[in-house]
mmCIF file of C-alpha atoms in Angstrom:
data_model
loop_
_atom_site.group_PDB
_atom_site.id
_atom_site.type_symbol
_atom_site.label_atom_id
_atom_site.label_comp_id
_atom_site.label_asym_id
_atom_site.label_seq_id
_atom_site.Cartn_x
_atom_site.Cartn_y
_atom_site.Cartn_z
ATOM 1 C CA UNK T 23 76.610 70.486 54.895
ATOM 2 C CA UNK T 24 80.059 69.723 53.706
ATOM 3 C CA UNK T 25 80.529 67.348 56.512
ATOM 4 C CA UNK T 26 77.573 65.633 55.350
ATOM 5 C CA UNK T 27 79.017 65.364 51.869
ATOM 6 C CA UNK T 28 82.318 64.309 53.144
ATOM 7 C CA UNK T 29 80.363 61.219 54.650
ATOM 8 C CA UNK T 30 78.605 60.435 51.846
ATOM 9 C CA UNK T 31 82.221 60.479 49.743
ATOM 10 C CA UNK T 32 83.552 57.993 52.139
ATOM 11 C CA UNK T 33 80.608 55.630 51.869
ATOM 12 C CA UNK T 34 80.530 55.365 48.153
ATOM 13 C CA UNK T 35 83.662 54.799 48.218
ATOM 14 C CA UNK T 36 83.262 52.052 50.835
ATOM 15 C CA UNK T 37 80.582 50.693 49.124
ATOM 16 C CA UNK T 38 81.998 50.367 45.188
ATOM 17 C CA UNK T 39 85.055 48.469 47.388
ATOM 18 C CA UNK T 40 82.726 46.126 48.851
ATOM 19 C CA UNK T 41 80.903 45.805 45.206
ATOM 20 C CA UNK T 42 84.437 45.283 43.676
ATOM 21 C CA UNK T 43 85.850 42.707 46.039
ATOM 22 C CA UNK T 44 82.694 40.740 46.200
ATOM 23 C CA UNK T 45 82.055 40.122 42.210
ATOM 24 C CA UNK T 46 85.557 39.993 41.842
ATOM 25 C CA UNK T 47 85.548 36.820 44.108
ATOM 26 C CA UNK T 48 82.407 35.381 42.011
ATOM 27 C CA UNK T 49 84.417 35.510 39.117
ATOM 28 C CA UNK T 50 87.313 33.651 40.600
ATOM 29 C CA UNK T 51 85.142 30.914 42.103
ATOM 30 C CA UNK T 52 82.855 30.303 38.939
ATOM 31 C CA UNK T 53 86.420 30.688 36.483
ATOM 32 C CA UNK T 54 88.249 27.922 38.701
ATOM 33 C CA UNK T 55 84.980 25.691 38.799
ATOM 34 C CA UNK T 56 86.092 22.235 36.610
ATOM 35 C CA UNK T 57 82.467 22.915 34.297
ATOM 36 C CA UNK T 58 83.593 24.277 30.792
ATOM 37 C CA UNK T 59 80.566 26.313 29.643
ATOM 38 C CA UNK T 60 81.907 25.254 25.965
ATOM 39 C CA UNK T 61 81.870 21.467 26.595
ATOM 40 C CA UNK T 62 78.220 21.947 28.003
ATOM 41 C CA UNK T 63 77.240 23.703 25.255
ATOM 42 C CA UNK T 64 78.791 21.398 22.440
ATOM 43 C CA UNK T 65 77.226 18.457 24.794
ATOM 44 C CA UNK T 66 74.257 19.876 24.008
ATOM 45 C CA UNK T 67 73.908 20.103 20.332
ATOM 46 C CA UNK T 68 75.543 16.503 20.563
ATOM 47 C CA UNK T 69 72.855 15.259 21.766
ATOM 48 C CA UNK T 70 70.271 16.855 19.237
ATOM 49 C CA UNK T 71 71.929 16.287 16.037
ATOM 50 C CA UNK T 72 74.673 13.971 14.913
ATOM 51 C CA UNK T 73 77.901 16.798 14.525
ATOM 52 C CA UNK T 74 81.324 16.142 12.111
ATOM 53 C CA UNK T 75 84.422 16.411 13.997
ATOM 54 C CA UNK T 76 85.006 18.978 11.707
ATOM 55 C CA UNK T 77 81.857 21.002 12.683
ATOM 56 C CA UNK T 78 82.681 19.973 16.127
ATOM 57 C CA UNK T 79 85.243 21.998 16.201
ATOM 58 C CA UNK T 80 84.820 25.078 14.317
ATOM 59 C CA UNK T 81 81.838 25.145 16.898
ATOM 60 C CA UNK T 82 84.421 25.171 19.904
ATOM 61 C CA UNK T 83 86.513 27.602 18.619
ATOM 62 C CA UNK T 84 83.530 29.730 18.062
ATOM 63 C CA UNK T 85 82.039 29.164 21.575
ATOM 64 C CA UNK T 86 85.269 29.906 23.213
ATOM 65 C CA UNK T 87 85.609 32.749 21.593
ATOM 66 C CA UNK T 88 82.341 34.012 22.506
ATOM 67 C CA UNK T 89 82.707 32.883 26.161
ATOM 68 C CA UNK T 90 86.218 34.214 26.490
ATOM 69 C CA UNK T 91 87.336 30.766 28.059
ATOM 70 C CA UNK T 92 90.635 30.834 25.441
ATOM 71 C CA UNK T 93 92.112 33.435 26.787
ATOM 72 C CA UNK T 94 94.830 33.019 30.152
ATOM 73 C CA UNK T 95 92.660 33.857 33.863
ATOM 74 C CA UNK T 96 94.186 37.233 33.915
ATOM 75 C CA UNK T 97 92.837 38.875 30.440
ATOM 76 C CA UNK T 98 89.511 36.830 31.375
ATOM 77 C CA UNK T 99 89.187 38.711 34.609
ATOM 78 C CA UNK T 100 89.889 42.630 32.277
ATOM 79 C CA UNK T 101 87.660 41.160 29.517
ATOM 80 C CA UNK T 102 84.635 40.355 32.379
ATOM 81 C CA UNK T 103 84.939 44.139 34.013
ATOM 82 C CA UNK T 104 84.953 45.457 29.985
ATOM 83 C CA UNK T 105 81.605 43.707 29.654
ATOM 84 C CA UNK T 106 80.977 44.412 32.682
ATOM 85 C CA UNK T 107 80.411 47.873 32.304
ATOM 86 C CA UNK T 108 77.814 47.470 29.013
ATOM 87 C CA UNK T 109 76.188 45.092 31.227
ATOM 88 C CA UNK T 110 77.360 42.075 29.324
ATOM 89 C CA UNK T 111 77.254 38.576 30.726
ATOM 90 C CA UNK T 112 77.477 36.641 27.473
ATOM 91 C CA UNK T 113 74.834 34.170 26.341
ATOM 92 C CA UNK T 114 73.085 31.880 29.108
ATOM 93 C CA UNK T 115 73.803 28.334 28.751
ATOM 94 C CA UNK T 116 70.239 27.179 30.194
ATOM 95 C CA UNK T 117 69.063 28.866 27.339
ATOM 96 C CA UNK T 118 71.311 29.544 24.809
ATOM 97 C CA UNK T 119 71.809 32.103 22.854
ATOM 98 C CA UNK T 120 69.687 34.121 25.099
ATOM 99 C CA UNK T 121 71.797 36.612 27.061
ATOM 100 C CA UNK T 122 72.240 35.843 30.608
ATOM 101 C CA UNK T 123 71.059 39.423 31.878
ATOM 102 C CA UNK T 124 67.924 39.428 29.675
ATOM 103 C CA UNK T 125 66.785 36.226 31.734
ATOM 104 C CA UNK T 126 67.941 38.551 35.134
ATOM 105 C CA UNK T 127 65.965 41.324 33.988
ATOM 106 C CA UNK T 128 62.594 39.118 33.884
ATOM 107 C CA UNK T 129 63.250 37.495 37.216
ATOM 108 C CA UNK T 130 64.584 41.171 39.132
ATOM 109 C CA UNK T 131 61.289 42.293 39.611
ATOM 110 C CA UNK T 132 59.976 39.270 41.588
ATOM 111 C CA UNK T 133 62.323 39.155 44.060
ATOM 112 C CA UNK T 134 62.588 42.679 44.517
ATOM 113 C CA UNK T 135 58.985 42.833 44.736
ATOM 114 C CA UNK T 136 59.457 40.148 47.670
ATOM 115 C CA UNK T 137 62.157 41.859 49.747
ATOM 116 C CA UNK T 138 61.242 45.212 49.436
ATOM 117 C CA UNK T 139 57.363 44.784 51.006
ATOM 118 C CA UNK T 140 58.887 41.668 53.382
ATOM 119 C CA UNK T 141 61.842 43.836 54.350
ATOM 120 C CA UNK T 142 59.106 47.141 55.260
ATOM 121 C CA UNK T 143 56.323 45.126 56.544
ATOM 122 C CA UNK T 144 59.097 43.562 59.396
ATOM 123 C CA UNK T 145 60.993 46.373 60.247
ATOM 124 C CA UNK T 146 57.925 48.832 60.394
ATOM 125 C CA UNK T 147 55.760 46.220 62.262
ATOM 126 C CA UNK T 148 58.628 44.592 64.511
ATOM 127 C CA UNK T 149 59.745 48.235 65.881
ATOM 128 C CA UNK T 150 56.608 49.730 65.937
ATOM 129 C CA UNK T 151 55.164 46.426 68.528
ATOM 130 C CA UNK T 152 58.674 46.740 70.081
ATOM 131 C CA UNK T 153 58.940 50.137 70.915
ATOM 132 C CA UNK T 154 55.327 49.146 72.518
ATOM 133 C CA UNK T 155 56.033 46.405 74.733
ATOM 134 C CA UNK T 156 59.770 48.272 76.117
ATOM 135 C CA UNK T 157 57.545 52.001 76.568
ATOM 136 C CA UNK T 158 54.695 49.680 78.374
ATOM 137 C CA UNK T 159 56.676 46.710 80.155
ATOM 138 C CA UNK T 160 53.561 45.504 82.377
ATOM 139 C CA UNK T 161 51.192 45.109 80.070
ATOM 140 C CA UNK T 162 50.587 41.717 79.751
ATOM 141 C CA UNK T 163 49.480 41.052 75.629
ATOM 142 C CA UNK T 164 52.722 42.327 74.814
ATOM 143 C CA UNK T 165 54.381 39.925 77.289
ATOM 144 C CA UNK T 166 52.820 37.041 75.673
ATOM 145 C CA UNK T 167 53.411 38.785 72.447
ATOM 146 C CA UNK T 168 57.561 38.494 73.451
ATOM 147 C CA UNK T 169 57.363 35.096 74.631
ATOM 148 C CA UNK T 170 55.920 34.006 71.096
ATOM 149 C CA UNK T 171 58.301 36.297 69.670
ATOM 150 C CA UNK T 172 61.582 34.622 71.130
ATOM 151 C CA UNK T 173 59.820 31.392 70.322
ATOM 152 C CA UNK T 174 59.711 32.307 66.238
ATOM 153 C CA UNK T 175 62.784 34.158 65.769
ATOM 154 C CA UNK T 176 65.509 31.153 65.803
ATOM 155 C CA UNK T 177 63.197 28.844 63.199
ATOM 156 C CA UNK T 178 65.136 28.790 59.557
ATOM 157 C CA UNK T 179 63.444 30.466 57.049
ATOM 158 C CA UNK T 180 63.107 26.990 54.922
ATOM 159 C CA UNK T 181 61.274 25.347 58.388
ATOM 160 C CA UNK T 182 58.574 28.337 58.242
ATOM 161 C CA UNK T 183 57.948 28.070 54.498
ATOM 162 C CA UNK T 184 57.859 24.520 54.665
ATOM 163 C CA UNK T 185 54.686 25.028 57.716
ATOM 164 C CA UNK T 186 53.086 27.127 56.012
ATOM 165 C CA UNK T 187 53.341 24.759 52.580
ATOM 166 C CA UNK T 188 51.877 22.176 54.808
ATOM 167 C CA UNK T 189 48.648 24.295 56.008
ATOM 168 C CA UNK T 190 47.604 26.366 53.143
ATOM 169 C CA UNK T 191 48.916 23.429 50.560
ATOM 170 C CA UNK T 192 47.185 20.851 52.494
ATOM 171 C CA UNK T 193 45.166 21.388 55.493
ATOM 172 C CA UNK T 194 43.661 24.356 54.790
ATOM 173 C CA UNK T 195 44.032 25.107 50.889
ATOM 174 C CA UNK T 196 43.245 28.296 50.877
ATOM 175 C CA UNK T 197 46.538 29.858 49.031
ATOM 176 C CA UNK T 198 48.651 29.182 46.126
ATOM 177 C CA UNK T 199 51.485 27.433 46.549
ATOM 178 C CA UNK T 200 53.756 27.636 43.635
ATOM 179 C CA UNK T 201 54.990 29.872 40.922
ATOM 180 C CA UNK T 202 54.621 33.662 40.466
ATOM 181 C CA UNK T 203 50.754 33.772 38.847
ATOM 182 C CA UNK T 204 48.189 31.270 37.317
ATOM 183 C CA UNK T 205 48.805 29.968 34.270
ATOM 184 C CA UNK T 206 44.993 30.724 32.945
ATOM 185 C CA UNK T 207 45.868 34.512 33.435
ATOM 186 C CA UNK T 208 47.668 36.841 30.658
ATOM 187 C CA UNK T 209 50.564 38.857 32.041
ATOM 188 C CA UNK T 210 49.888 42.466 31.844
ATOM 189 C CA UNK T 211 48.287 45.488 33.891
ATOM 190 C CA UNK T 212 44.961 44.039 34.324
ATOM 191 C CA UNK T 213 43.898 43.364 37.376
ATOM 192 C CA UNK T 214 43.180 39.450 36.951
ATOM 193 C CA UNK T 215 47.350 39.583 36.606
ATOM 194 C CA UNK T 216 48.203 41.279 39.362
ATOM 195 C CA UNK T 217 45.487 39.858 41.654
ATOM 196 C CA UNK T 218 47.128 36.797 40.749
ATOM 197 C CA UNK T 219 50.323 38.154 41.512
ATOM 198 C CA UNK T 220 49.315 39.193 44.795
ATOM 199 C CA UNK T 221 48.033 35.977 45.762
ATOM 200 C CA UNK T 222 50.934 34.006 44.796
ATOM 201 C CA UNK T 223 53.445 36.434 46.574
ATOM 202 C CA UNK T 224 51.459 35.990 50.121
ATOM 203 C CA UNK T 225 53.284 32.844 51.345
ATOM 204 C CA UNK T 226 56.805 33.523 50.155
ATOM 205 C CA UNK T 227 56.286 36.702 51.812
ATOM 206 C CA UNK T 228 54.574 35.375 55.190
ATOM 207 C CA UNK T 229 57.476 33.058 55.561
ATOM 208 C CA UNK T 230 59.766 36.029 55.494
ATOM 209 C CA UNK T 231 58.446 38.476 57.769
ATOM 210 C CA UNK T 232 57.334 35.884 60.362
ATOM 211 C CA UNK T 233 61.237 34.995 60.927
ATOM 212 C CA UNK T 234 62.299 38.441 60.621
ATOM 213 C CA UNK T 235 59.894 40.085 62.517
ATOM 214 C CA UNK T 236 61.081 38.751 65.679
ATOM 215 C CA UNK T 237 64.707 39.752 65.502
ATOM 216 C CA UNK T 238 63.222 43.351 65.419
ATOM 217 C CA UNK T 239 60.469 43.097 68.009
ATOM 218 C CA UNK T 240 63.062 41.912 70.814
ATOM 219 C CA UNK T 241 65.792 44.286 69.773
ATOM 220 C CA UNK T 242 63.914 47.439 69.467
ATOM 221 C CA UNK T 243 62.190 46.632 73.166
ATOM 222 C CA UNK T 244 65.366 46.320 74.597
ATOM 223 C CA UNK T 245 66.325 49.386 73.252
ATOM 224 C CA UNK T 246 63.476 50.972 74.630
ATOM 225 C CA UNK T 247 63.312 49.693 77.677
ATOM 226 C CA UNK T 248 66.667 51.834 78.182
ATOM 227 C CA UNK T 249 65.342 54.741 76.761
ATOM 228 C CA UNK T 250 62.234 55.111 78.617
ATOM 229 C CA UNK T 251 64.475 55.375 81.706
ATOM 230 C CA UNK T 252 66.315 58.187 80.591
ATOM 231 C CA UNK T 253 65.748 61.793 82.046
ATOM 232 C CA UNK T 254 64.824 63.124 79.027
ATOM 233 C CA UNK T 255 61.042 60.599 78.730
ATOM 234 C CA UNK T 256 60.642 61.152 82.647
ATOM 235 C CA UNK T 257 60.884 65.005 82.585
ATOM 236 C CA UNK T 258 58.259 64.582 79.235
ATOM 237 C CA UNK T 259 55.790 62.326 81.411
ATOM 238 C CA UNK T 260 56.154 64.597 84.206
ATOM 239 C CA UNK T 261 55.351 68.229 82.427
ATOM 240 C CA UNK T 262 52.423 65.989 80.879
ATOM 241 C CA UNK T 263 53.698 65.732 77.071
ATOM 242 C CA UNK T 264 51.099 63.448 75.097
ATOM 243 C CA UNK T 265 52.096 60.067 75.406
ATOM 244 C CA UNK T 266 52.075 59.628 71.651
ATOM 245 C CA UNK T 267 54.305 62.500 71.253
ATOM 246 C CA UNK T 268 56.492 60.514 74.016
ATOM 247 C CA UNK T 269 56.848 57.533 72.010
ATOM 248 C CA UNK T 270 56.950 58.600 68.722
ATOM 249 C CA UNK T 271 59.160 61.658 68.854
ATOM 250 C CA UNK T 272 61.466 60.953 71.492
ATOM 251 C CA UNK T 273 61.669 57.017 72.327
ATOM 252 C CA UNK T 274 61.311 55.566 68.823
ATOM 253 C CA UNK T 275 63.111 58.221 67.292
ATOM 254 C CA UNK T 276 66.523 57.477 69.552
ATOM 255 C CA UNK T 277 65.964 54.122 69.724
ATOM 256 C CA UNK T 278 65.736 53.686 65.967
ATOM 257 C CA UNK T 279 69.689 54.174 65.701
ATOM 258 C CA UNK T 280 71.103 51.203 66.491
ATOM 259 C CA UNK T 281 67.993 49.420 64.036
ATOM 260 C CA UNK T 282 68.925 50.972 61.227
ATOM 261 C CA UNK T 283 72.783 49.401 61.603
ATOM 262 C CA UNK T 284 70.758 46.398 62.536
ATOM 263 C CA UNK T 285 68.557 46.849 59.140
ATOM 264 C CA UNK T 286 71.916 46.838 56.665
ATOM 265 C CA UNK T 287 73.628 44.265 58.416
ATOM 266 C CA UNK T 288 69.902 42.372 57.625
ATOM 267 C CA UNK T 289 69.768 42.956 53.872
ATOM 268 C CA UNK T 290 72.268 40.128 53.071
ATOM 269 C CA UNK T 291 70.827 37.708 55.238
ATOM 270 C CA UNK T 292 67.072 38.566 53.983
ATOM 271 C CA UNK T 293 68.501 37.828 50.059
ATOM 272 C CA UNK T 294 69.866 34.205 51.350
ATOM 273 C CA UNK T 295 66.898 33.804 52.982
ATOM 274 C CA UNK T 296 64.659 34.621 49.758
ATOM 275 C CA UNK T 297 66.654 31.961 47.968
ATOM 276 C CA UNK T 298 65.447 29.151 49.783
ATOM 277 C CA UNK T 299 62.433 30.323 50.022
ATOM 278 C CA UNK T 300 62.385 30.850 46.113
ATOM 279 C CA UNK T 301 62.986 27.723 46.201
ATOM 280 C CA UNK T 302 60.309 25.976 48.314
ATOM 281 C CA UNK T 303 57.585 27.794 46.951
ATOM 282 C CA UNK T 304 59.023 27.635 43.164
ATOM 283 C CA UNK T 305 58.677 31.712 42.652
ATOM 284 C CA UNK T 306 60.202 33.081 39.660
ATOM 285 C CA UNK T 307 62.476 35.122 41.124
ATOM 286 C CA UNK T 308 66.619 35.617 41.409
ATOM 287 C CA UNK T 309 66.836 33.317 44.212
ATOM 288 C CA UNK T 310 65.083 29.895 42.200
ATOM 289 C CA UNK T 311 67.000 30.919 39.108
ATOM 290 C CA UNK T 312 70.541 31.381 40.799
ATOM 291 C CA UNK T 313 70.101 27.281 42.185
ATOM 292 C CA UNK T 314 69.381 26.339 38.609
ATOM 293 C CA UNK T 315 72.127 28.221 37.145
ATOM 294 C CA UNK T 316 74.614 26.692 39.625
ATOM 295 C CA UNK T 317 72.909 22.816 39.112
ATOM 296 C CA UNK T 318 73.844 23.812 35.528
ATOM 297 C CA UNK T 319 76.868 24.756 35.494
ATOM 298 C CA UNK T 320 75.604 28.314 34.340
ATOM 299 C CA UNK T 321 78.735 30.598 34.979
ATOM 300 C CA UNK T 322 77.660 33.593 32.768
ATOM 301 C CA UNK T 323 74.196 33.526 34.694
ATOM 302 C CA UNK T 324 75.788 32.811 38.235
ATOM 303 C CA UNK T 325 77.714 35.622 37.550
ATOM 304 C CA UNK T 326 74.613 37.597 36.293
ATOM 305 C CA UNK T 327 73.165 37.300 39.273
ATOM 306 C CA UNK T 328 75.431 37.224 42.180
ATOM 307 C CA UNK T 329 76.282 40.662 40.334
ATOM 308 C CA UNK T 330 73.086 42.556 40.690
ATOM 309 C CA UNK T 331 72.295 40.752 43.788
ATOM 310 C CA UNK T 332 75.915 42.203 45.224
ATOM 311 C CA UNK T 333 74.893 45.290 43.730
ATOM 312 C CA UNK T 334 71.438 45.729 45.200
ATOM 313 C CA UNK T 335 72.425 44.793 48.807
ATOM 314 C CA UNK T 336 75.453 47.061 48.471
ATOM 315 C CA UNK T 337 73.256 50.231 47.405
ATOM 316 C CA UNK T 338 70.351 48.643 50.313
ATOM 317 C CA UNK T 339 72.886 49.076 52.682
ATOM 318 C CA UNK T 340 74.906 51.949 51.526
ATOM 319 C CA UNK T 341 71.381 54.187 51.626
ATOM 320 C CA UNK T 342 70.135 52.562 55.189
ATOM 321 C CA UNK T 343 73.907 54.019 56.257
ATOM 322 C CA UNK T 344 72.830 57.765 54.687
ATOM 323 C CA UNK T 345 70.102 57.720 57.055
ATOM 324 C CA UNK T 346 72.397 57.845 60.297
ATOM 325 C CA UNK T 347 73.352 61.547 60.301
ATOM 326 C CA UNK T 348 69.261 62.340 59.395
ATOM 327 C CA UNK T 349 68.450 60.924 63.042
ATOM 328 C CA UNK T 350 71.994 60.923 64.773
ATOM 329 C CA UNK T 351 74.232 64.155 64.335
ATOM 330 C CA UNK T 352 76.866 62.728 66.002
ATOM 331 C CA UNK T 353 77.585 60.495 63.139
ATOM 332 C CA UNK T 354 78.288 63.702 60.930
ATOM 333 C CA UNK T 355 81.851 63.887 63.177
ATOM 334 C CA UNK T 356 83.138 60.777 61.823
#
């Protein structure tokens, strides 16, 4: 047990390093960007009202002060972890005065809602086939099923989404094809909302898992196309262990190792892959907002949400790793 803790010690402390580095280099490259978040707002109100140099710029001194952009890089950078910690991004520029983590907050639960059942509906499906075809290596569906497999796997996320805009768009409209829910429907738990919801979340999904799922099926049949060999599965076979019991508590089980590195080396790519996605089918989630926030020169919101999305992969990952020991007690001795 106190190894156990030990290893959980050293991967917090692993993973609030990662965490640090990683929003400390967002701040850096949205501070040294050449877009003054001041200048865009005062553009702005320019635009909508004629302004008294005067007013002009009491307004600027204001705004600076409010987006700490008077102050040298240095106290910026111990100013941003202060606010930091309240969870304090300052005001949104694409709609100001609206804090930029209230707009977050509203989009969070889309794309979470996206990764999390895309994310479980590959890696449980794409193992489960794979372990499959590598325990039965003659059969011939899941031959054909690895051919098709190898075929899908190097396709871009964007080229899938775009497909499957085409046929259920198109061809075959049979799907919604933008946004998060109908616009004739009234947000809430009722079950017009979230059948809405469900519908609208089946293509950004689809797009997702049919990439991913690939990766998984090939991977986790190689691995078990080594295991089956071992002398451990043919003594099993041979003293006439159900085949189920085979599979499931002996191949899959030792197999599933080297997947679950596999699975929080994934959860980066699977974000970057949600924001184009996001993108194609217009879904209201962290991925569509972070591309506006950068067209708009949005620094408090880029930095909104390359935080929490830094955040989420780093916790993703950093519980995927607590795992390990749970089905490999070796690990426990590092």
């Amino acid at each position: 047990m106190h190894g156990y803790l030990w290893f959980i010690a050293k991967r917090a402390l692993q993973m609030l390093a990662v965490i640090f580095c990683a929003i400390s280099a967002t701040f850096l490259v949205t501070h040294l960007s050449p877009i003054d978040p001041v200048e865009q707002v005062l553009g702005r109100l320019s635009s909508r009202a004629n302004l008294s140099p005067e007013a002009i710029a009491s307004t600027r001194a204001a705004l600076s002060d409010l987006f700490g952009t008077g102050a040298p890089l240095h106290e910026q950078y111990v100013n941003f972890w202060l606010r930091l910690v309240r969870g304090d991004f300052g005001p949104s520029l694409m709609a100001f005065p609206t804090p930029a983590m209230d707009i977050v907050a509203r989009a969070m639960p889309w794309t979470l809602g996206l990764l999390v059942s895309a994310t479980l509906i590959t890696f449980v499906i794409g193992n489960l086939l794979g372990a499959l075809a590598g325990y039965n290596q003659n059969n011939r569906f899941f031959k054909l099923f690895g051919i098709i497999a190898m075929g899908i796997q190097p396709i871009p996320y964007y080229v899938v989404a775009f497909i499957l805009l085409i046929i259920f768009g198109f061809l075959w409209p049979v799907l919604p094809i933008s946004g998060g829910f109908a616009m004739d429907v009234t947000p809430g738990y009722n079950w017009p909302f979230i059948s809405s919801v469900l519908q609208h979340a089946i293509l950004p999904t689809l797009s997702v898992v049919i990439v991913g799922f690939g990766g998984w099926f090939i991977g986790m049949r190689a691995l078990v196309s080594n295991v089956v060999n071992d002398d451990y599965v043919t003594y099993a076979e041979l003293a006439g262990v159900d085949k189920s019991t085979i599979v499931g508590g002996y191949v899959i089980r030792n197999a599933m190792v080297p997947q679950l590195t596999a699975l929080a080396l994934a959860l980066g790519g699977v974000f970057s892959g949600t924001v184009i996605t996001e993108q194609v089918f217009n879904y209201p989630g962290l991925g569509s907002l972070l591309i506006d926030a950068v067209n708009y020169g949005d620094y408090s919101l880029v930095l909104a949400v390359s935080t929490v999305s830094i955040t989420a992969v780093a916790v993703a990952i950093f519980t995927v790793d607590l795992l390990h020991p749970l089905l490999d007690p070796r690990v426990k001795a590092e």
